[in-house]
Amino acid sequence: MTHRTHRPALLSALAVGALGLSLAACASTGPGDGTYTDRLDKLRADCDARGGILTPTGAQSASPEVDYACQINGLPSSRTR
């Protein structure tokens, strides 16, 4: 009978531990370096350097890499000919 009385305590301890791990995982997955605007400016500069135009993807997140894509139109590069 003592085993049954310890189950709720064990389950509670496991639940608290799982919650703690979940919160720790969320806390470590923050945005990249710099502010959204800084990262968007870098993304735009990289896209411009490749001859592309930064276009919205339709997503609305905290990451410009998800919210925008570099659209490159024109002739294929020399590597594909």
Short mmCIF file of C-alpha atoms in Angstrom, two decimals:
data_model
loop_
_atom_site.label_atom_id
_atom_site.label_comp_id
_atom_site.label_asym_id
_atom_site.label_seq_id
_atom_site.Cartn_x
_atom_site.Cartn_y
_atom_site.Cartn_z
CA MET A 1 0.00 0.00 0.00
CA THR A 2 2.89 2.37 0.47
CA HIS A 3 3.63 2.24 -3.25
CA ARG A 4 0.27 3.82 -4.10
CA THR A 5 0.78 6.71 -1.71
CA HIS A 6 4.09 7.63 -3.36
CA ARG A 7 2.73 7.68 -6.93
CA PRO A 8 1.11 11.13 -6.82
CA ALA A 9 4.29 12.64 -5.39
CA LEU A 10 6.39 10.91 -8.04
CA LEU A 11 4.10 12.03 -10.84
CA SER A 12 4.10 15.58 -9.53
CA ALA A 13 7.88 15.62 -9.35
CA LEU A 14 8.13 14.30 -12.91
CA ALA A 15 5.64 16.88 -14.17
CA VAL A 16 7.55 19.72 -12.52
CA GLY A 17 10.80 18.41 -13.98
CA ALA A 18 9.33 18.18 -17.47
CA LEU A 19 7.93 21.69 -17.19
CA GLY A 20 11.31 22.99 -16.08
CA LEU A 21 13.03 21.35 -19.05
CA SER A 22 10.45 22.77 -21.44
CA LEU A 23 10.92 26.28 -20.10
CA ALA A 24 14.70 25.97 -20.29
CA ALA A 25 14.47 24.85 -23.91
CA CYS A 26 12.26 27.80 -24.80
CA ALA A 27 14.52 30.27 -23.05
CA SER A 28 17.56 29.13 -25.00
CA THR A 29 15.93 29.51 -28.44
CA GLY A 30 15.77 33.27 -28.67
CA PRO A 31 16.27 35.44 -31.72
CA GLY A 32 19.63 35.61 -33.44
CA ASP A 33 22.22 38.30 -33.00
CA GLY A 34 20.99 41.87 -33.15
CA THR A 35 17.56 43.36 -33.41
CA TYR A 36 14.98 42.47 -36.04
CA THR A 37 15.90 45.61 -37.99
CA ASP A 38 19.64 44.81 -37.84
CA ARG A 39 19.04 41.29 -39.12
CA LEU A 40 16.66 42.54 -41.82
CA ASP A 41 19.28 45.06 -43.02
CA LYS A 42 21.90 42.30 -43.22
CA LEU A 43 19.48 40.02 -45.07
CA ARG A 44 18.67 42.83 -47.52
CA ALA A 45 22.39 43.56 -48.11
CA ASP A 46 23.13 39.86 -48.73
CA CYS A 47 20.21 39.63 -51.17
CA ASP A 48 21.27 42.81 -52.98
CA ALA A 49 24.82 41.45 -53.32
CA ARG A 50 23.40 38.38 -55.09
CA GLY A 51 21.36 40.55 -57.46
CA GLY A 52 18.04 39.76 -55.81
CA ILE A 53 15.09 41.60 -54.35
CA LEU A 54 13.90 40.97 -50.81
CA THR A 55 10.21 40.03 -50.91
CA PRO A 56 7.79 39.20 -48.08
CA THR A 57 6.84 35.54 -47.68
CA GLY A 58 3.55 36.29 -45.95
CA ALA A 59 4.81 34.95 -42.63
CA GLN A 60 4.78 37.18 -39.58
CA SER A 61 7.33 35.98 -37.07
CA ALA A 62 10.12 37.39 -34.98
CA SER A 63 12.66 36.36 -37.63
CA PRO A 64 13.28 38.31 -40.86
CA GLU A 65 14.79 35.14 -42.34
CA VAL A 66 11.32 33.59 -42.14
CA ASP A 67 9.38 36.73 -43.06
CA TYR A 68 11.36 37.56 -46.22
CA ALA A 69 12.91 35.66 -49.12
CA CYS A 70 15.50 36.74 -51.65
CA GLN A 71 13.93 36.59 -55.11
CA ILE A 72 16.48 36.43 -57.91
CA ASN A 73 15.26 36.89 -61.49
CA GLY A 74 17.24 36.90 -64.69
CA LEU A 75 19.69 34.65 -66.42
CA PRO A 76 20.94 31.48 -64.77
CA SER A 77 24.40 31.70 -63.26
CA SER A 78 27.41 30.38 -65.14
CA ARG A 79 27.45 27.31 -62.87
CA THR A 80 24.18 26.04 -64.38
CA ARG A 81 25.09 26.45 -68.06
#
